Coordinates of C-alpha atoms in Angstrom, one line a residue:
M1 CA 2.6 17.6 -9.7
K2 CA -0.2 16.2 -12.2
N3 CA 1.9 18.1 -15.1
S4 CA 2.4 15.9 -18.4
I5 CA 5.9 14.2 -18.4
Y6 CA 8.3 16.3 -20.0
L7 CA 10.6 14.2 -22.4
I8 CA 13.9 15.2 -21.9
A9 CA 17.1 13.4 -23.1
L10 CA 19.4 12.9 -20.7
F11 CA 22.4 12.7 -23.5
A12 CA 22.7 14.4 -26.9
A13 CA 22.1 12.4 -29.8
S14 CA 25.0 10.9 -32.2
T15 CA 25.0 12.6 -35.6
V16 CA 24.5 10.3 -38.1
G17 CA 25.9 10.9 -41.8
L18 CA 23.2 10.5 -44.6
A19 CA 25.6 9.2 -47.6
T20 CA 23.7 9.2 -51.2
S21 CA 24.8 8.3 -54.4
C22 CA 22.3 10.0 -56.0
S23 CA 23.0 13.8 -55.3
S24 CA 25.8 16.0 -53.9
D25 CA 23.3 18.4 -53.0
F26 CA 20.7 15.6 -51.5
L27 CA 18.6 17.7 -48.3
D28 CA 20.2 17.1 -45.4
E29 CA 18.0 17.6 -41.7
T30 CA 19.7 18.9 -38.6
L31 CA 17.4 17.6 -35.8
T32 CA 17.3 21.3 -33.9
T33 CA 14.3 20.1 -31.1
Q34 CA 16.4 17.7 -29.2
Y35 CA 17.9 18.5 -25.6
S36 CA 21.8 18.1 -24.6
T37 CA 22.6 18.0 -21.0
D38 CA 23.5 21.8 -21.3
H39 CA 20.0 22.3 -20.8
F40 CA 19.9 21.3 -17.5
K41 CA 22.7 23.9 -16.9
T42 CA 19.5 26.4 -17.2
P43 CA 16.6 27.3 -14.8
S44 CA 14.2 26.2 -17.1
G45 CA 16.1 22.9 -17.8
L46 CA 16.9 21.9 -14.4
D47 CA 12.7 23.2 -13.5
E48 CA 11.7 20.3 -16.1
L49 CA 14.8 17.5 -14.5
S50 CA 13.0 18.1 -11.2
I51 CA 9.4 17.4 -12.6
G52 CA 11.2 14.2 -14.0
T53 CA 12.9 13.3 -10.5
Y54 CA 9.5 13.3 -9.3
Q55 CA 8.0 10.9 -11.7
K56 CA 10.7 8.1 -10.4
L57 CA 8.4 8.6 -6.6
K58 CA 5.8 6.4 -9.2
F59 CA 8.4 3.5 -9.7
Q60 CA 7.2 1.3 -6.5
F61 CA 3.9 1.6 -7.9
N62 CA 4.0 0.8 -11.4
Y63 CA 4.3 -3.2 -12.2
T64 CA 4.6 -6.6 -10.8
W65 CA 7.9 -5.0 -8.4
G66 CA 5.8 -3.4 -6.6
I67 CA 4.7 -6.2 -5.0
K68 CA 7.3 -8.7 -4.9
A69 CA 10.3 -6.3 -3.8
F70 CA 7.4 -4.8 -1.4
N71 CA 5.3 -6.5 -0.1
W72 CA 5.9 -10.4 -0.5
G73 CA 7.9 -12.3 1.8
V74 CA 6.5 -10.8 5.3
D75 CA 4.3 -12.1 7.6
E76 CA 1.0 -10.1 6.3
F77 CA 0.1 -11.7 3.1
T78 CA 1.3 -14.9 0.8
D79 CA 0.8 -16.7 -1.9
A80 CA -2.3 -15.9 -3.6
N81 CA -3.6 -17.1 -7.6
N82 CA -0.1 -15.6 -8.7
S83 CA 2.5 -17.8 -6.3
G84 CA 5.7 -16.4 -5.4
P85 CA 7.9 -19.4 -4.0
E86 CA 11.1 -17.1 -4.1
Y87 CA 10.1 -14.9 -1.8
N88 CA 6.7 -16.4 0.2
N89 CA 8.8 -19.8 0.7
Y90 CA 12.1 -18.8 0.2
G91 CA 12.6 -21.0 -2.6
E92 CA 15.9 -21.7 -5.0
T93 CA 14.7 -18.7 -7.8
L94 CA 15.8 -16.0 -4.5
N95 CA 19.1 -15.4 -5.6
S96 CA 21.3 -12.3 -6.9
T97 CA 20.9 -13.0 -10.7
N98 CA 19.3 -10.3 -12.2
T99 CA 15.2 -10.9 -12.5
E100 CA 12.6 -8.7 -13.7
V101 CA 12.1 -7.6 -9.6
N102 CA 15.8 -6.8 -9.3
S103 CA 17.2 -5.1 -12.6
P104 CA 14.4 -2.5 -12.7
I105 CA 14.7 -1.1 -8.6
W106 CA 18.8 -1.0 -9.8
D107 CA 17.9 0.7 -12.9
N108 CA 15.5 3.2 -12.1
Y109 CA 17.0 4.7 -8.5
F110 CA 20.2 4.9 -10.1
S111 CA 18.4 6.8 -13.0
G112 CA 16.5 8.8 -10.4
I113 CA 19.9 9.6 -8.2
E114 CA 21.8 10.3 -11.7
S115 CA 18.7 13.7 -12.3
A116 CA 19.5 14.2 -8.5
N117 CA 23.6 14.6 -8.8
T118 CA 22.9 16.6 -11.5
M119 CA 20.5 19.4 -9.3
I120 CA 23.2 19.0 -6.8
A121 CA 25.8 19.9 -9.1
N122 CA 24.3 22.9 -11.6
I123 CA 21.8 24.5 -9.3
P124 CA 24.3 26.6 -7.2
Q125 CA 25.9 27.1 -10.5
Y126 CA 23.0 28.1 -12.7
Y127 CA 20.7 28.8 -10.7
G128 CA 20.1 32.5 -9.1
K129 CA 20.2 32.6 -5.5
S130 CA 17.7 35.0 -5.3
D131 CA 15.1 33.4 -6.9
S132 CA 12.7 32.1 -4.9
K133 CA 12.2 28.7 -6.1
Y134 CA 16.4 28.0 -5.3
N135 CA 16.6 26.3 -2.1
T136 CA 12.9 24.1 -2.8
R137 CA 15.0 22.9 -6.2
L138 CA 18.1 22.3 -4.2
G139 CA 16.1 20.4 -1.6
E140 CA 14.6 18.7 -4.0
G141 CA 18.0 17.3 -5.3
Y142 CA 19.2 16.2 -2.1
F143 CA 15.9 14.3 -0.7
F144 CA 15.7 12.6 -4.1
R145 CA 19.3 11.2 -3.6
G146 CA 19.0 10.4 0.0
F147 CA 15.4 8.7 -0.6
Y148 CA 16.4 6.9 -3.6
Y149 CA 19.5 5.8 -1.8
Y150 CA 17.6 4.3 1.1
R151 CA 15.5 2.3 -1.0
L152 CA 18.4 0.9 -2.9
V153 CA 20.0 0.1 0.7
Q154 CA 16.5 -1.5 2.0
Q155 CA 17.0 -3.7 -0.7
Y156 CA 20.9 -4.6 -1.6
G157 CA 22.5 -3.1 2.0
G158 CA 25.7 -1.4 0.9
V159 CA 25.6 0.1 -2.8
P160 CA 27.7 1.8 -4.7
L161 CA 27.8 5.6 -3.5
K162 CA 28.0 8.0 -6.9
L163 CA 27.6 11.8 -5.9
Q164 CA 28.5 13.3 -8.9
P165 CA 26.7 13.4 -12.4
S166 CA 28.4 10.9 -15.1
T167 CA 30.1 13.0 -18.0
G168 CA 31.0 9.9 -20.0
V169 CA 30.8 5.9 -19.6
E170 CA 31.4 4.7 -16.4
T171 CA 32.0 0.9 -15.9
S172 CA 33.3 0.0 -12.6
F173 CA 32.0 1.1 -9.2
T174 CA 32.8 0.4 -5.7
R175 CA 30.5 -1.2 -3.2
A176 CA 30.6 1.0 0.0
S177 CA 29.6 -0.7 3.2
E178 CA 26.4 -0.2 4.5
E179 CA 27.2 2.0 7.4
A180 CA 29.0 4.7 4.6
C181 CA 25.5 4.9 2.7
F182 CA 23.2 5.6 6.3
A183 CA 25.5 8.4 6.7
Q184 CA 25.4 9.7 3.1
I185 CA 21.5 9.1 3.4
I186 CA 21.5 10.6 6.2
S187 CA 23.6 14.0 5.1
D188 CA 21.3 14.2 2.1
L189 CA 17.8 14.6 3.7
E190 CA 19.3 16.4 6.3
Q191 CA 20.1 19.1 3.9
A192 CA 17.0 18.4 2.1
Y193 CA 15.2 19.1 5.9
N194 CA 17.0 22.5 6.0
L195 CA 16.2 23.5 2.4
L196 CA 12.9 22.3 1.4
P197 CA 9.3 24.1 2.5
T198 CA 7.0 23.8 4.9
K199 CA 4.3 24.2 2.4
V200 CA 3.7 24.2 -1.1
E201 CA 0.7 25.2 -3.7
S202 CA 0.8 21.8 -5.2
T203 CA -0.8 18.9 -4.3
G204 CA 2.5 16.2 -4.3
K205 CA 5.7 18.8 -3.9
L206 CA 8.0 17.8 -1.4
T207 CA 7.9 19.7 1.7
K208 CA 10.6 19.3 4.9
W209 CA 8.3 17.1 6.5
A210 CA 8.8 14.7 3.9
A211 CA 12.5 14.9 5.0
A212 CA 12.0 14.9 8.2
H213 CA 9.7 11.5 7.8
F214 CA 12.3 9.6 6.0
L215 CA 15.1 11.3 8.7
A216 CA 13.0 9.7 11.1
A217 CA 12.6 6.2 9.1
V218 CA 16.2 5.9 8.5
H219 CA 17.6 6.8 12.0
L220 CA 15.1 3.7 13.5
A221 CA 16.2 1.7 10.6
R222 CA 20.1 2.3 11.8
A223 CA 19.2 1.8 15.3
S224 CA 18.1 -2.1 14.2
E225 CA 19.1 -4.9 14.7
L226 CA 20.0 -6.1 11.2
Y227 CA 22.7 -3.2 11.5
S228 CA 24.1 -4.2 15.2
S229 CA 26.8 -5.7 14.1
W230 CA 28.3 -1.9 13.3
N231 CA 25.4 0.5 14.6
K232 CA 27.0 0.1 18.5
N233 CA 27.8 4.2 18.8
Y234 CA 24.5 5.9 16.9
L235 CA 22.0 4.0 19.3
S236 CA 21.4 6.4 21.4
S237 CA 21.5 9.8 19.1
D238 CA 19.2 7.5 16.2
L239 CA 16.6 7.5 18.7
D240 CA 16.8 10.8 20.1
A241 CA 16.7 12.2 16.6
V242 CA 13.8 9.4 15.4
I243 CA 11.7 11.2 17.9
K244 CA 12.5 14.6 17.5
Y245 CA 11.5 14.5 13.6
G246 CA 8.6 12.2 14.5
K247 CA 7.3 14.5 16.9
E248 CA 7.5 17.5 14.2
V249 CA 5.3 15.5 11.5
V250 CA 2.9 14.2 14.0
A251 CA 2.2 18.1 14.4
A252 CA 2.4 19.3 10.7
C253 CA 0.4 16.8 9.2
P254 CA -2.2 16.2 11.5
L255 CA -4.0 12.6 11.7
C256 CA -7.3 12.4 9.9
P257 CA -10.3 12.1 12.5
N258 CA -11.6 9.0 11.1
Y259 CA -9.1 6.3 9.8
V260 CA -11.5 5.4 6.5
D261 CA -11.0 9.2 5.2
L262 CA -7.6 7.9 4.0
W263 CA -9.0 5.7 1.9
N264 CA -12.1 7.1 0.8
Y265 CA -11.6 7.7 -2.7
S266 CA -14.3 8.8 -5.0
K267 CA -12.9 10.5 -8.0
A268 CA -9.2 11.5 -9.1
N269 CA -7.4 14.2 -7.6
D270 CA -10.8 14.9 -5.2
V271 CA -10.8 15.7 -1.2
N272 CA -9.6 12.4 -0.3
E273 CA -5.8 13.0 -1.7
K274 CA -5.5 16.4 0.2
V275 CA -5.7 15.2 3.5
S276 CA -3.2 16.2 6.6
E277 CA -2.1 13.0 7.2
V278 CA -0.2 12.4 3.7
V279 CA 3.3 13.2 4.2
L280 CA 3.9 12.0 0.7
A281 CA 2.5 10.3 -2.4
A282 CA 2.9 9.4 -5.6
Q283 CA 1.0 11.5 -7.8
F284 CA -1.4 9.5 -10.0
S285 CA -4.3 10.7 -12.4
D286 CA -6.7 9.9 -14.9
D287 CA -5.2 12.0 -17.5
Q288 CA -3.5 9.9 -20.1
N289 CA -0.9 11.7 -21.0
T290 CA 0.9 11.4 -17.6
W291 CA 0.3 7.6 -17.3
G292 CA 3.5 6.2 -19.2
R293 CA 4.2 2.6 -19.7
Y294 CA 2.2 1.7 -16.2
G295 CA 0.6 3.4 -14.3
N296 CA -0.3 3.0 -11.2
Q297 CA -1.0 -0.7 -11.7
M298 CA -1.4 -1.7 -7.4
H299 CA -4.9 -2.3 -7.5
L300 CA -3.9 -5.3 -9.8
Y301 CA -2.5 -7.1 -6.9
Y302 CA -4.6 -7.7 -3.9
P303 CA -7.9 -8.7 -4.9
S304 CA -9.4 -12.0 -4.7
V305 CA -10.9 -13.6 -7.7
Y306 CA -14.5 -12.9 -8.1
Q307 CA -15.3 -12.8 -11.6
D308 CA -16.2 -17.1 -12.1
M309 CA -18.8 -17.1 -9.6
S310 CA -21.9 -17.0 -10.9
G311 CA -23.6 -13.6 -11.0
T312 CA -20.6 -11.9 -10.7
K313 CA -18.8 -10.8 -13.9
R314 CA -15.7 -8.5 -13.8
D315 CA -16.1 -4.8 -13.4
I316 CA -14.5 -1.5 -13.0
S317 CA -15.8 -1.5 -9.2
G318 CA -14.3 -4.6 -8.4
D319 CA -11.3 -4.2 -10.3
R320 CA -9.3 -7.1 -12.1
E321 CA -8.2 -9.8 -9.8
F322 CA -4.5 -10.3 -11.1
C323 CA -4.6 -11.8 -7.3
Y324 CA -0.6 -11.7 -6.2
A325 CA -1.5 -11.5 -2.2
R326 CA -3.7 -13.5 0.0
S327 CA -4.4 -12.3 3.8
T328 CA -2.8 -14.9 6.4
N329 CA -4.2 -16.0 9.2
Y330 CA -1.8 -13.6 11.0
T331 CA -3.7 -10.5 9.1
M332 CA -6.3 -11.4 10.4
D333 CA -6.4 -12.4 14.2
V334 CA -4.2 -9.4 15.1
F335 CA -7.1 -6.8 14.8
D336 CA -9.6 -7.1 17.7
R337 CA -12.2 -7.3 15.1
V338 CA -15.0 -6.0 17.1
N339 CA -13.4 -3.0 18.4
D340 CA -10.6 -1.9 15.4
S341 CA -12.7 -0.1 12.7
R342 CA -9.7 0.0 11.2
F343 CA -10.2 -4.1 9.8
W344 CA -13.1 -3.2 8.2
K345 CA -12.1 -0.2 6.8
S346 CA -9.2 -2.3 5.0
F347 CA -10.4 -5.0 4.2
I348 CA -13.4 -6.7 2.1
T349 CA -16.3 -9.0 3.0
C350 CA -19.1 -8.5 0.7
Y351 CA -19.3 -8.4 -3.3
G352 CA -22.3 -7.3 -5.4
C353 CA -24.3 -9.0 -8.2
N354 CA -24.1 -7.8 -11.5
D355 CA -25.1 -10.2 -13.6
S356 CA -28.8 -11.4 -12.4
P357 CA -29.1 -13.7 -15.5
G358 CA -26.2 -15.7 -14.2
A359 CA -27.0 -15.8 -10.9
P360 CA -27.3 -19.4 -9.0
V361 CA -31.1 -20.8 -8.3
W362 CA -32.4 -22.7 -5.4
G363 CA -32.1 -26.4 -6.0
A364 CA -35.0 -29.0 -6.1
T365 CA -32.2 -31.1 -4.3
A366 CA -31.5 -28.5 -1.7
I367 CA -35.5 -27.7 -1.6
T368 CA -36.6 -31.4 -1.0
A369 CA -33.3 -32.2 1.8
G370 CA -35.3 -29.4 3.8
V371 CA -32.3 -26.9 4.0
C372 CA -33.7 -23.7 1.8
P373 CA -35.0 -20.8 3.7
S374 CA -39.0 -21.4 4.5
G375 CA -41.1 -20.2 0.9
V376 CA -38.3 -19.8 -2.0
V377 CA -39.2 -21.8 -5.7
A378 CA -37.1 -24.0 -7.1
N379 CA -35.1 -22.7 -9.7
T380 CA -35.5 -18.9 -8.8
K381 CA -33.0 -16.8 -8.4
R382 CA -31.1 -16.9 -4.8
F383 CA -30.0 -13.0 -5.9
K384 CA -30.2 -10.7 -7.9
G385 CA -28.6 -7.4 -9.3
G386 CA -27.5 -4.6 -6.4
Q387 CA -27.8 -7.3 -3.8
V388 CA -25.4 -8.9 -2.1
A389 CA -24.2 -12.1 -4.0
T390 CA -20.8 -12.6 -2.2
K391 CA -19.7 -12.7 1.5
Y392 CA -16.7 -13.7 3.9
I393 CA -17.3 -14.5 7.4
V394 CA -14.3 -13.3 9.2
N395 CA -15.1 -15.4 12.2
N396 CA -12.8 -17.5 15.1
A397 CA -12.9 -20.7 15.6
G398 CA -15.9 -22.3 18.0
D399 CA -18.0 -20.3 15.9
S400 CA -21.0 -23.3 15.4
R401 CA -23.3 -21.6 13.1
Y402 CA -21.6 -22.4 9.8
V403 CA -21.4 -26.2 7.8
K404 CA -20.5 -26.8 4.3
Y405 CA -22.6 -28.0 2.4
G406 CA -22.8 -30.4 -0.8
T407 CA -19.8 -30.1 -3.5
A408 CA -20.3 -26.6 -4.8
E409 CA -17.6 -24.2 -3.4
A410 CA -19.1 -21.8 -1.6
D411 CA -22.6 -23.6 -1.0
V412 CA -22.7 -23.1 3.6
L413 CA -25.8 -24.0 5.7
K414 CA -26.3 -21.0 8.4
N415 CA -27.5 -22.7 11.6
G416 CA -28.6 -25.6 9.4
V417 CA -30.1 -23.4 5.9
L418 CA -28.6 -22.4 2.7
D419 CA -26.8 -19.2 2.5
A420 CA -28.6 -17.3 -0.3
T421 CA -25.1 -15.6 -1.1
H422 CA -21.7 -17.3 -2.1
T423 CA -20.3 -17.4 1.1
F424 CA -16.7 -18.5 2.5
V425 CA -16.3 -19.0 6.2
R426 CA -12.9 -19.0 8.1
Y427 CA -14.2 -21.7 10.2
F428 CA -16.8 -24.3 10.3
K429 CA -18.1 -25.8 13.2
D430 CA -15.9 -27.9 15.5
E431 CA -13.0 -26.4 13.2
K432 CA -9.9 -26.0 15.7
N433 CA -7.7 -22.5 15.6
S434 CA -4.7 -22.4 13.5
W435 CA -2.2 -20.4 11.6
L436 CA -1.7 -23.1 9.2
D437 CA -4.1 -26.4 9.6
A438 CA -6.9 -26.8 6.9
H439 CA -10.2 -24.9 7.9
G440 CA -12.7 -23.3 6.0
N441 CA -13.5 -23.0 2.4
E442 CA -11.1 -20.1 1.7
G443 CA -7.5 -19.7 1.5
Y444 CA -4.7 -21.7 1.5
Y445 CA -6.0 -24.9 2.5
G446 CA -9.3 -23.9 0.9
A447 CA -9.8 -21.6 -2.4
Q448 CA -6.2 -19.7 -2.7
K449 CA -7.8 -17.6 -4.8
R450 CA -10.4 -16.6 -2.5
F451 CA -9.7 -14.8 0.9
V452 CA -10.3 -11.7 2.5
A453 CA -9.0 -8.7 0.3
L454 CA -7.2 -5.3 0.6
S455 CA -9.2 -2.5 0.0
K456 CA -6.8 0.5 0.2
Y457 CA -5.7 0.2 -3.4
R458 CA -9.0 -0.2 -5.2
D459 CA -9.9 2.0 -7.8
G460 CA -13.5 2.4 -9.5
Y461 CA -12.6 5.4 -11.8
R462 CA -10.7 3.2 -14.0
I463 CA -11.3 3.9 -17.9
A464 CA -12.5 0.5 -18.8
I465 CA -13.0 -3.0 -17.3
A466 CA -9.5 -4.6 -18.4
S467 CA -7.5 -1.2 -18.1
Q468 CA -4.1 -1.4 -15.6
F469 CA -4.1 2.3 -15.5
G470 CA -4.6 3.0 -12.1
T471 CA -5.9 7.0 -11.4
R472 CA -5.5 6.7 -7.5
D473 CA -2.7 8.9 -5.6
A474 CA -0.2 6.6 -3.9
I475 CA 0.6 7.3 -0.6
I476 CA 4.1 6.6 0.0
A477 CA 4.0 8.1 3.7
R478 CA 1.7 9.4 5.9
S479 CA 2.2 10.8 10.0
A480 CA 0.2 7.9 11.5
E481 CA 4.0 5.8 10.6
D482 CA 5.9 8.9 12.1
A483 CA 3.5 8.0 15.8
L484 CA 4.5 4.6 15.6
M485 CA 8.3 5.5 14.6
I486 CA 7.9 7.8 17.9
A487 CA 6.6 4.9 19.7
E488 CA 9.2 2.6 18.5
A489 CA 12.3 5.0 19.5
Y490 CA 10.6 5.1 23.2
V491 CA 10.5 1.1 23.5
R492 CA 14.0 0.4 22.4
Q493 CA 15.4 3.9 24.9
G494 CA 14.0 1.4 27.5
E495 CA 11.0 0.5 30.4
S496 CA 11.4 3.8 31.7
H497 CA 10.2 5.3 28.8
Y498 CA 6.9 2.8 28.0
D499 CA 4.7 5.6 28.9
D500 CA 5.8 7.8 26.3
A501 CA 5.3 4.9 23.6
L502 CA 1.9 4.2 24.8
T503 CA 0.8 8.2 24.1
Y504 CA 1.8 8.2 20.6
I505 CA 0.3 4.3 20.1
N506 CA -3.4 5.8 21.4
M507 CA -3.1 8.4 19.3
L508 CA -3.7 5.9 16.4
R509 CA -5.8 3.3 18.9
D510 CA -8.0 6.1 20.0
R511 CA -8.9 6.9 16.5
A512 CA -9.0 3.6 15.5
G513 CA -12.4 2.9 17.8
Y514 CA -15.7 3.6 16.4
S515 CA -17.6 6.5 17.1
S516 CA -20.8 6.4 19.3
G517 CA -23.4 6.4 16.3
E518 CA -21.2 4.9 14.1
D519 CA -22.5 2.6 11.2
R520 CA -20.1 -0.6 11.5
E521 CA -21.7 -2.5 8.7
V522 CA -21.1 0.0 6.0
N523 CA -18.0 -0.6 3.3
V524 CA -16.0 2.7 1.7
D525 CA -13.6 2.0 -0.4
G526 CA -12.2 3.0 -3.7
G527 CA -14.8 0.8 -5.8
Q528 CA -17.0 3.2 -4.9
A529 CA -15.5 6.0 -7.7
Y530 CA -17.6 4.3 -10.4
M531 CA -20.5 6.2 -9.1
N532 CA -18.6 9.2 -10.5
N533 CA -16.9 7.7 -13.1
P534 CA -18.5 8.7 -16.8
Y535 CA -16.7 5.6 -18.0
S536 CA -19.5 3.5 -16.1
K537 CA -22.7 5.7 -17.0
D538 CA -25.2 3.4 -17.6
K539 CA -23.5 0.8 -16.7
G540 CA -23.8 0.1 -12.9
G541 CA -19.8 -0.5 -12.0
G542 CA -18.9 -1.4 -15.6
Y543 CA -20.2 -4.0 -16.5
S544 CA -23.9 -3.3 -16.7
A545 CA -26.7 -1.5 -15.0
D546 CA -27.5 -4.7 -13.4
G547 CA -25.0 -3.7 -10.3
A548 CA -22.0 -3.3 -9.2
I549 CA -18.8 -5.8 -7.9
F550 CA -18.7 -2.8 -5.0
S551 CA -21.2 -3.1 -2.3
S552 CA -21.6 -0.5 0.4
E553 CA -21.9 -3.6 3.2
N554 CA -19.6 -5.3 5.0
T555 CA -19.8 -8.6 7.5
Y556 CA -19.4 -6.8 10.6
Y557 CA -22.1 -8.0 12.8
E558 CA -22.6 -11.6 11.0
S559 CA -18.8 -12.5 11.5
N560 CA -18.5 -11.1 14.9
N561 CA -21.8 -12.8 15.8
I562 CA -23.2 -10.2 18.3
S563 CA -26.2 -7.8 18.3
A564 CA -26.3 -4.1 16.2
T565 CA -25.2 -1.3 18.4
T566 CA -23.8 2.4 17.7
E567 CA -22.1 2.4 21.0
S568 CA -18.6 3.8 21.4
T569 CA -15.7 1.2 21.3
K570 CA -12.7 3.5 21.8
S571 CA -12.0 3.1 25.7
S572 CA -11.9 -0.5 24.7
M573 CA -9.3 0.6 21.9
H574 CA -7.1 2.9 24.7
L575 CA -4.2 1.4 26.4
N576 CA -4.7 2.3 30.1
S577 CA -1.2 0.9 31.2
V578 CA 1.8 -1.0 29.6
N579 CA -0.1 -3.7 31.4
D580 CA -2.6 -3.5 28.6
V581 CA 0.3 -4.6 26.4
Y582 CA 1.3 -7.4 28.4
S583 CA -2.0 -8.9 29.0
S584 CA -3.3 -8.0 25.6
I585 CA -6.2 -10.7 24.3
V586 CA -5.7 -10.2 20.7
D587 CA -1.9 -9.9 21.3
S588 CA -0.9 -12.9 24.1
P589 CA -1.4 -15.9 21.4
I590 CA 0.9 -14.2 19.1
Y591 CA 3.3 -13.4 22.5
Q592 CA 3.2 -17.2 22.8
T593 CA 3.7 -18.6 19.2
L594 CA 7.2 -16.6 19.1
G595 CA 8.3 -16.9 22.6
C596 CA 7.8 -13.1 23.7
T597 CA 8.5 -13.8 27.8
T598 CA 10.0 -10.5 29.1
N599 CA 8.4 -6.8 29.1
A600 CA 10.8 -5.7 26.3
Q601 CA 9.8 -8.5 24.0
K602 CA 6.2 -8.2 24.7
M603 CA 6.3 -4.3 23.6
L604 CA 7.9 -4.3 20.4
C605 CA 5.7 -7.2 19.5
F606 CA 2.8 -5.5 20.5
L607 CA 4.5 -2.8 18.1
L608 CA 5.0 -4.5 15.0
D609 CA 1.6 -6.1 15.2
E610 CA 0.5 -2.5 15.8
R611 CA 2.0 -1.4 12.9
T612 CA -0.3 -4.0 10.7
R613 CA -3.0 -3.1 12.2
E614 CA -2.4 0.6 11.3
L615 CA -0.1 0.0 7.9
C616 CA -1.2 -3.4 6.6
G617 CA -0.4 -3.7 3.0
E618 CA 1.0 -0.7 2.6
S619 CA 4.3 -1.5 1.5
L620 CA 5.8 -0.9 5.3
R621 CA 6.7 -4.0 6.7

């Protein structure tokens, strides 16, 4: 899949006459290398069109629309250093006018649909049915059309259904109903399901299981309350279809043994990008010929700002902090942060020092005040390259260990002693629990650019500190979501099916628990790829040999205020019965806030909470 992009002209160029007064035999050159759409009436042309249409899968991860349209305005993330009031606060600029988000989504997905229409129309005519690739090519066409229409319906509701390739300029279209759009999407994906292979030789190519995954997703979407005005006749069959297709995907694409396997990125095109759980991913790499205008830019949007803290300079391992999405208090509180390893395998809580000369020093005033560690000398460095420079303490209200000290943004006393690091704390002593009110020295009411940042897109294999071009594949679908979709379908079928739902929720929760002997204070994310990156050679994390922003440490034990242990937490994560859902210590405050009182309400709320715990930041909210 990681081929150079074929530059194929979709329309023949107009012939331009060259007039001259110099000579009647002036050199007249004819362009002979440009394709017309007749090229798509050949097997090789259709193969190339298929490759070009795969490129549209990258669009969601290319630019700011990837965060604005897909992960702003949700409960998991909100305004960071770059704010989005139109999405996060439903501001006055949230409207139907063409914007830098609306237009590209519309244009790119309809462009993909046009290519798919050409494939569907031309493959039966010009691609030999005896060719081993015939079914695959036709299945790709149907998948792309169904998938891109699904993306459009998610954003706009009903859209024009254009099912034939254009032969000229068209300017008038009729908007189809949501019901008609869903019917067409399901029909196309069913065709793809019947045509695509179960296995492929090249990573990133479509399989039957990609079609099955999105059939499950589309049937579940149609069964939701969003379409209650017209979906009544589909509900029963839709939920059955979710279970059928979802189970097939879970069986064909087994979960990774450890949640961190999904994010253990060490270099482009390595084993981490070939794990069994990934059903479909947009293919990116370090091959600059494939980057195009944008590349994978998701690594830009989730980082917390670190470059303006003393001792931490921006480097490759820490990413460029465009800082568009700040994790919310809901996201911090929806995890059982003692027993659920997914939190610590999804978020960054430690940053390394890569600039010893710029690190802060122990001040004489603090020493005189008696708040410094015993034995420190005035004007000596509080930390140095290779050590932790900044840490985030993810604690709960009622923690009396921490108080703010002085005027510096991140100077904090822990048990009366000044922390050597820049320290950001959720709750200081005597602060009350709140999802909205001020507490601590990070987040919306502290410093909006300081927060516990998502690590899933971190990319230490980029070619330069300022490079926008990420090298990681971008996951579009993985079988863990199928397990959650199956569970949701069972919940929606009624209380007699709740135990069936628990079976699939437990697949994820059992994995999420710490294994016996597992090191809980180690951090693994894509920032570590700097260690294999030739552009970081002899430069630490990419800035200097002094160190790297990426840190292999986290604040698990300090945040949770517990002693070190290697005992398994899997039994604590396992749901033994529906009563564990109804009385969940983690979820009950959320039930109460949302007014969930019935068993059905609690089950669906728990399911949505579990989606955050498993899929946080993956543009699936």
